């Protein structure tokens, strides 16, 4: 196939192919983004089976957040990349410019293309960040536990920034899942009605109420110092996953 894809009626179309195609092609889906770029998603059967799942190895819990993109039970915090905010500011400017252009004019059309281009840039950069972080987490762990996002959305209040984050979290979790499963690792989502940030990871004592701005706390029951509520939450997520797996 080389650098071309052959389509019925259209003939040979130049294509940049990212990885080796092996096995038999099942379907090809062509999509076009607002920047007039075309993508072909190729589904093929290569005959290999998914490896047997094993839980022998390191387990990690991940808390997805707004102040940090992800916090792990091992105490790592990952932020959204700084340049993302810069691109988002740029998007705002371009959108304002677009809103001032007359409807149906040539300039408006040009301006719309510019907005689409920034949008596209943000989407691809975010995707790249999610790919790299999920790859790293899957490489370093055997069992990956995250909180069920559907549950989270019901429990917590809604706002625009949360809605945007929601999209990112969803994409990130999808990547974690398929990367883990392709390697015989375990990806697990846990429901979090049990209030992970309010439960002491050491003795499971549950604090009754807890303002969001409290970052660290001492457990009134066992006395342990929680120097970071988010890491404590990530540990509870990990342990809940391990508990579920032990029960079967
Ligand atoms: Zn405690």
CSV table of C-alpha atoms and ligand atoms in Angstrom, one decimal:
chain,number,residue,atom,x,y,z
A,1,UNK,CA,0.0,0.0,0.0
A,2,UNK,CA,2.9,2.3,0.6
A,3,UNK,CA,2.0,5.9,1.0
A,4,UNK,CA,-1.4,5.6,-0.7
A,5,UNK,CA,-4.8,4.2,0.1
A,6,UNK,CA,-6.8,2.7,-2.8
A,7,UNK,CA,-10.5,3.4,-2.8
A,8,UNK,CA,-13.2,2.2,-5.1
A,9,UNK,CA,-14.2,5.0,-7.6
A,10,UNK,CA,-11.7,7.4,-6.1
A,11,UNK,CA,-8.6,5.4,-7.0
A,12,UNK,CA,-5.3,6.0,-5.2
A,13,UNK,CA,-5.2,8.7,-2.5
A,14,UNK,CA,-2.0,9.9,-0.9
A,15,UNK,CA,-2.0,9.0,2.8
A,16,UNK,CA,0.5,9.3,5.6
A,17,UNK,CA,0.4,5.9,7.3
A,18,UNK,CA,1.5,5.9,10.9
A,19,UNK,CA,2.1,2.2,11.5
A,20,UNK,CA,2.6,-1.0,9.7
A,21,UNK,CA,-0.6,-2.6,8.5
A,22,UNK,CA,-0.7,-6.3,9.0
A,23,UNK,CA,-3.6,-8.8,8.7
A,24,UNK,CA,-6.8,-8.3,6.8
A,25,UNK,CA,-8.6,-5.0,6.7
A,26,UNK,CA,-12.1,-5.1,8.0
A,27,UNK,CA,-13.3,-1.5,7.6
A,28,UNK,CA,-12.0,1.9,6.7
A,29,UNK,CA,-13.7,5.0,8.1
A,30,UNK,CA,-12.9,8.4,6.6
A,31,UNK,CA,-13.5,11.5,8.6
A,32,UNK,CA,-12.9,15.1,7.9
A,33,UNK,CA,-12.2,17.7,10.6
A,34,UNK,CA,-13.2,21.4,10.4
A,35,UNK,CA,-9.7,22.2,9.0
A,36,UNK,CA,-10.4,20.1,5.9
A,37,UNK,CA,-8.0,17.4,7.0
A,38,UNK,CA,-9.0,13.9,6.2
A,39,UNK,CA,-8.4,10.9,8.4
A,40,UNK,CA,-8.7,7.2,7.6
A,41,UNK,CA,-9.3,4.9,10.6
A,42,UNK,CA,-8.4,1.4,9.5
A,43,UNK,CA,-9.7,-1.6,11.5
A,44,UNK,CA,-7.9,-4.8,10.8
A,45,UNK,CA,-7.8,-8.4,12.1
A,46,UNK,CA,-4.3,-9.5,12.8
A,47,UNK,CA,-5.2,-12.9,14.3
A,48,UNK,CA,-3.4,-12.3,17.6
A,49,UNK,CA,-5.5,-12.8,20.8
A,50,UNK,CA,-5.4,-10.6,23.8
A,51,UNK,CA,-3.0,-11.9,26.4
A,52,UNK,CA,-4.3,-13.6,29.6
A,53,UNK,CA,-5.0,-11.1,32.3
A,54,UNK,CA,-2.8,-11.2,35.4
A,55,UNK,CA,-3.0,-9.2,38.6
A,56,UNK,CA,0.6,-10.0,39.7
A,57,UNK,CA,2.4,-6.7,40.1
A,58,UNK,CA,2.1,-3.1,41.1
A,59,UNK,CA,-1.4,-1.6,41.6
A,60,UNK,CA,-2.1,2.1,41.2
A,61,UNK,CA,-5.1,4.2,42.1
A,62,UNK,CA,-5.7,7.4,40.1
A,63,UNK,CA,-7.8,10.4,41.2
A,64,UNK,CA,-8.7,12.7,38.4
A,65,UNK,CA,-9.0,16.3,39.4
A,66,UNK,CA,-9.4,19.9,38.3
A,67,UNK,CA,-6.4,21.5,40.0
A,68,UNK,CA,-4.2,18.6,38.9
A,69,UNK,CA,-5.2,16.5,35.9
A,70,UNK,CA,-4.3,13.2,37.7
A,71,UNK,CA,-3.0,12.3,41.2
A,72,UNK,CA,-1.8,8.8,41.9
A,73,UNK,CA,-1.7,6.6,45.0
A,74,UNK,CA,2.1,6.7,44.7
A,75,UNK,CA,2.0,10.4,45.3
A,76,UNK,CA,2.6,11.7,41.8
A,77,UNK,CA,0.7,14.7,40.5
A,78,UNK,CA,0.3,15.4,36.8
A,79,UNK,CA,-0.8,18.7,35.5
A,80,UNK,CA,-2.4,19.6,32.3
A,81,UNK,CA,0.4,20.9,30.1
A,82,UNK,CA,1.0,24.6,30.5
A,83,UNK,CA,0.8,25.4,26.8
A,84,UNK,CA,-2.8,24.1,26.8
A,85,UNK,CA,-3.9,27.3,28.6
A,86,UNK,CA,-2.0,29.4,26.1
A,87,UNK,CA,-3.7,27.7,23.2
A,88,UNK,CA,-7.1,28.2,24.9
A,89,UNK,CA,-6.4,31.9,25.3
A,90,UNK,CA,-5.5,32.1,21.6
A,91,UNK,CA,-8.8,30.3,20.8
A,92,UNK,CA,-10.7,32.9,22.7
A,93,UNK,CA,-9.1,35.7,20.8
A,94,UNK,CA,-9.8,34.0,17.4
A,95,UNK,CA,-13.4,33.4,18.4
A,96,UNK,CA,-13.9,37.1,19.3
A,97,UNK,CA,-12.4,38.1,15.9
A,98,UNK,CA,-14.8,35.7,14.2
A,99,UNK,CA,-17.8,37.2,16.1
A,100,UNK,CA,-17.0,40.6,14.7
A,101,UNK,CA,-17.0,39.5,11.1
A,102,UNK,CA,-20.0,40.0,8.9
A,103,UNK,CA,-22.2,37.0,8.2
A,104,UNK,CA,-21.7,35.5,4.8
A,105,UNK,CA,-18.5,37.5,4.1
A,106,UNK,CA,-15.3,36.1,2.8
A,107,UNK,CA,-13.5,37.3,5.9
A,108,UNK,CA,-15.9,35.5,8.1
A,109,UNK,CA,-15.1,32.3,6.3
A,110,UNK,CA,-11.3,32.9,6.7
A,111,UNK,CA,-11.8,33.7,10.4
A,112,UNK,CA,-13.8,30.5,10.9
A,113,UNK,CA,-11.0,28.4,9.4
A,114,UNK,CA,-8.6,30.1,11.9
A,115,UNK,CA,-10.8,29.1,14.8
A,116,UNK,CA,-11.0,25.6,13.6
A,117,UNK,CA,-7.3,25.4,13.3
A,118,UNK,CA,-6.7,26.4,16.9
A,119,UNK,CA,-9.4,23.9,18.0
A,120,UNK,CA,-7.7,21.2,16.1
A,121,UNK,CA,-4.3,22.1,17.6
A,122,UNK,CA,-5.8,21.9,21.2
A,123,UNK,CA,-7.5,18.6,20.5
A,124,UNK,CA,-4.3,17.0,19.1
A,125,UNK,CA,-2.1,18.3,21.9
A,126,UNK,CA,-4.4,17.1,24.6
A,127,UNK,CA,-4.6,13.7,22.9
A,128,UNK,CA,-0.8,13.6,22.8
A,129,UNK,CA,-0.6,14.4,26.5
A,130,UNK,CA,-3.2,11.6,27.3
A,131,UNK,CA,-1.3,9.1,25.1
A,132,UNK,CA,2.0,9.8,26.8
A,133,UNK,CA,0.7,9.7,30.4
A,134,UNK,CA,-1.5,6.6,29.9
A,135,UNK,CA,1.5,4.8,28.3
A,136,UNK,CA,3.7,5.6,31.2
A,137,UNK,CA,1.1,4.5,33.8
A,138,UNK,CA,0.4,1.3,32.0
A,139,UNK,CA,4.1,0.6,31.5
A,140,UNK,CA,4.7,1.0,35.3
A,141,UNK,CA,1.7,-0.9,36.7
A,142,UNK,CA,-0.2,-4.1,36.4
A,143,UNK,CA,-3.5,-3.1,38.0
A,144,UNK,CA,-4.9,0.4,37.3
A,145,UNK,CA,-7.9,1.6,39.3
A,146,UNK,CA,-9.8,4.8,38.5
A,147,UNK,CA,-13.1,6.3,39.7
A,148,UNK,CA,-16.2,5.7,37.6
A,149,UNK,CA,-16.8,9.0,35.8
A,150,UNK,CA,-20.5,8.5,35.3
A,151,UNK,CA,-20.9,8.2,39.1
A,152,UNK,CA,-18.7,11.2,39.6
A,153,UNK,CA,-20.8,13.4,37.4
A,154,UNK,CA,-23.9,12.6,39.3
A,155,UNK,CA,-22.4,13.2,42.7
A,156,UNK,CA,-20.6,16.5,42.0
A,157,UNK,CA,-21.9,19.8,40.9
A,158,UNK,CA,-21.7,20.8,37.3
A,159,UNK,CA,-19.8,23.7,35.8
A,160,UNK,CA,-18.3,24.5,32.4
A,161,UNK,CA,-14.7,23.7,33.5
A,162,UNK,CA,-15.9,20.4,34.9
A,163,UNK,CA,-17.7,19.6,31.7
A,164,UNK,CA,-14.5,20.3,29.7
A,165,UNK,CA,-12.4,18.2,32.1
A,166,UNK,CA,-15.0,15.4,31.8
A,167,UNK,CA,-14.2,15.0,28.1
A,168,UNK,CA,-10.5,14.8,28.8
A,169,UNK,CA,-10.9,12.3,31.6
A,170,UNK,CA,-13.1,10.1,29.4
A,171,UNK,CA,-10.5,10.0,26.6
A,172,UNK,CA,-7.7,9.4,29.1
A,173,UNK,CA,-9.5,6.5,30.8
A,174,UNK,CA,-10.4,4.9,27.4
A,175,UNK,CA,-6.6,5.0,26.6
A,176,UNK,CA,-5.7,3.5,29.9
A,177,UNK,CA,-8.2,0.7,29.4
A,178,UNK,CA,-7.2,-0.4,25.9
A,179,UNK,CA,-3.5,-0.1,26.6
A,180,UNK,CA,-3.8,-2.1,29.8
A,181,UNK,CA,-6.0,-4.8,28.3
A,182,UNK,CA,-3.8,-5.2,25.2
A,183,UNK,CA,-1.0,-6.2,27.6
A,184,UNK,CA,-2.9,-8.5,29.9
A,185,UNK,CA,-3.1,-5.9,32.6
A,186,UNK,CA,-6.2,-4.9,34.6
A,187,UNK,CA,-8.1,-1.7,34.2
A,188,UNK,CA,-10.9,-1.3,36.8
A,189,UNK,CA,-13.4,1.5,37.5
A,190,UNK,CA,-14.8,1.8,41.0
A,191,UNK,CA,-17.9,3.6,42.2
A,192,UNK,CA,-17.1,6.2,44.7
A,193,UNK,CA,-20.2,6.6,46.8
A,194,UNK,CA,-17.9,5.7,49.7
A,195,UNK,CA,-16.4,9.2,49.7
A,196,UNK,CA,-12.7,8.5,49.0
A,197,UNK,CA,-11.4,11.9,50.1
A,198,UNK,CA,-13.2,11.7,53.5
A,199,UNK,CA,-12.0,8.2,54.4
A,200,UNK,CA,-8.8,7.6,56.2
A,201,UNK,CA,-6.7,5.3,54.1
A,202,UNK,CA,-5.0,3.9,57.2
A,203,UNK,CA,-7.9,2.9,59.4
A,204,UNK,CA,-10.9,3.6,57.2
A,205,UNK,CA,-12.4,6.1,59.6
A,206,UNK,CA,-14.8,8.4,57.8
A,207,UNK,CA,-14.8,12.1,58.6
A,208,UNK,CA,-18.3,13.5,58.6
A,209,UNK,CA,-17.8,16.7,56.8
A,210,UNK,CA,-14.9,18.2,55.0
A,211,UNK,CA,-14.6,21.6,53.3
A,212,UNK,CA,-13.0,21.4,49.8
A,213,UNK,CA,-10.2,23.8,50.7
A,214,UNK,CA,-8.8,21.6,53.4
A,215,UNK,CA,-5.8,20.1,51.8
A,216,UNK,CA,-4.3,18.2,54.8
A,217,UNK,CA,-5.9,16.7,57.9
A,218,UNK,CA,-5.1,14.5,60.9
A,219,UNK,CA,-7.2,11.4,61.3
A,220,UNK,CA,-9.2,11.7,64.6
A,221,UNK,CA,-9.3,7.9,64.9
A,222,UNK,CA,-5.8,6.6,64.3
A,223,UNK,CA,-3.9,10.0,64.4
A,224,UNK,CA,-2.2,9.6,61.1
A,225,UNK,CA,-1.3,12.8,59.3
A,226,UNK,CA,-2.7,13.1,55.8
A,227,UNK,CA,-0.5,15.6,54.2
A,228,UNK,CA,-2.4,15.5,50.9
A,229,UNK,CA,-6.1,14.7,50.7
A,230,UNK,CA,-5.9,13.9,47.0
A,231,UNK,CA,-3.2,11.3,47.4
A,232,UNK,CA,-5.2,9.8,50.3
A,233,UNK,CA,-8.2,9.7,47.9
A,234,UNK,CA,-6.1,8.0,45.2
A,235,UNK,CA,-5.0,5.3,47.7
A,236,UNK,CA,-8.6,4.7,48.7
A,237,UNK,CA,-9.5,4.2,45.0
A,238,UNK,CA,-6.7,1.7,44.6
A,239,UNK,CA,-7.7,-0.2,47.7
A,240,UNK,CA,-11.3,-0.3,46.7
A,241,UNK,CA,-10.2,-1.8,43.4
A,242,UNK,CA,-8.1,-4.4,45.1
A,243,UNK,CA,-11.0,-5.2,47.5
A,244,UNK,CA,-13.4,-5.7,44.6
A,245,UNK,CA,-10.9,-8.0,42.8
A,246,UNK,CA,-10.3,-10.0,46.0
A,247,UNK,CA,-14.1,-10.6,46.3
A,248,UNK,CA,-14.1,-11.6,42.7
B,1,LIG,ZN1,-7.2,6.9,60.5
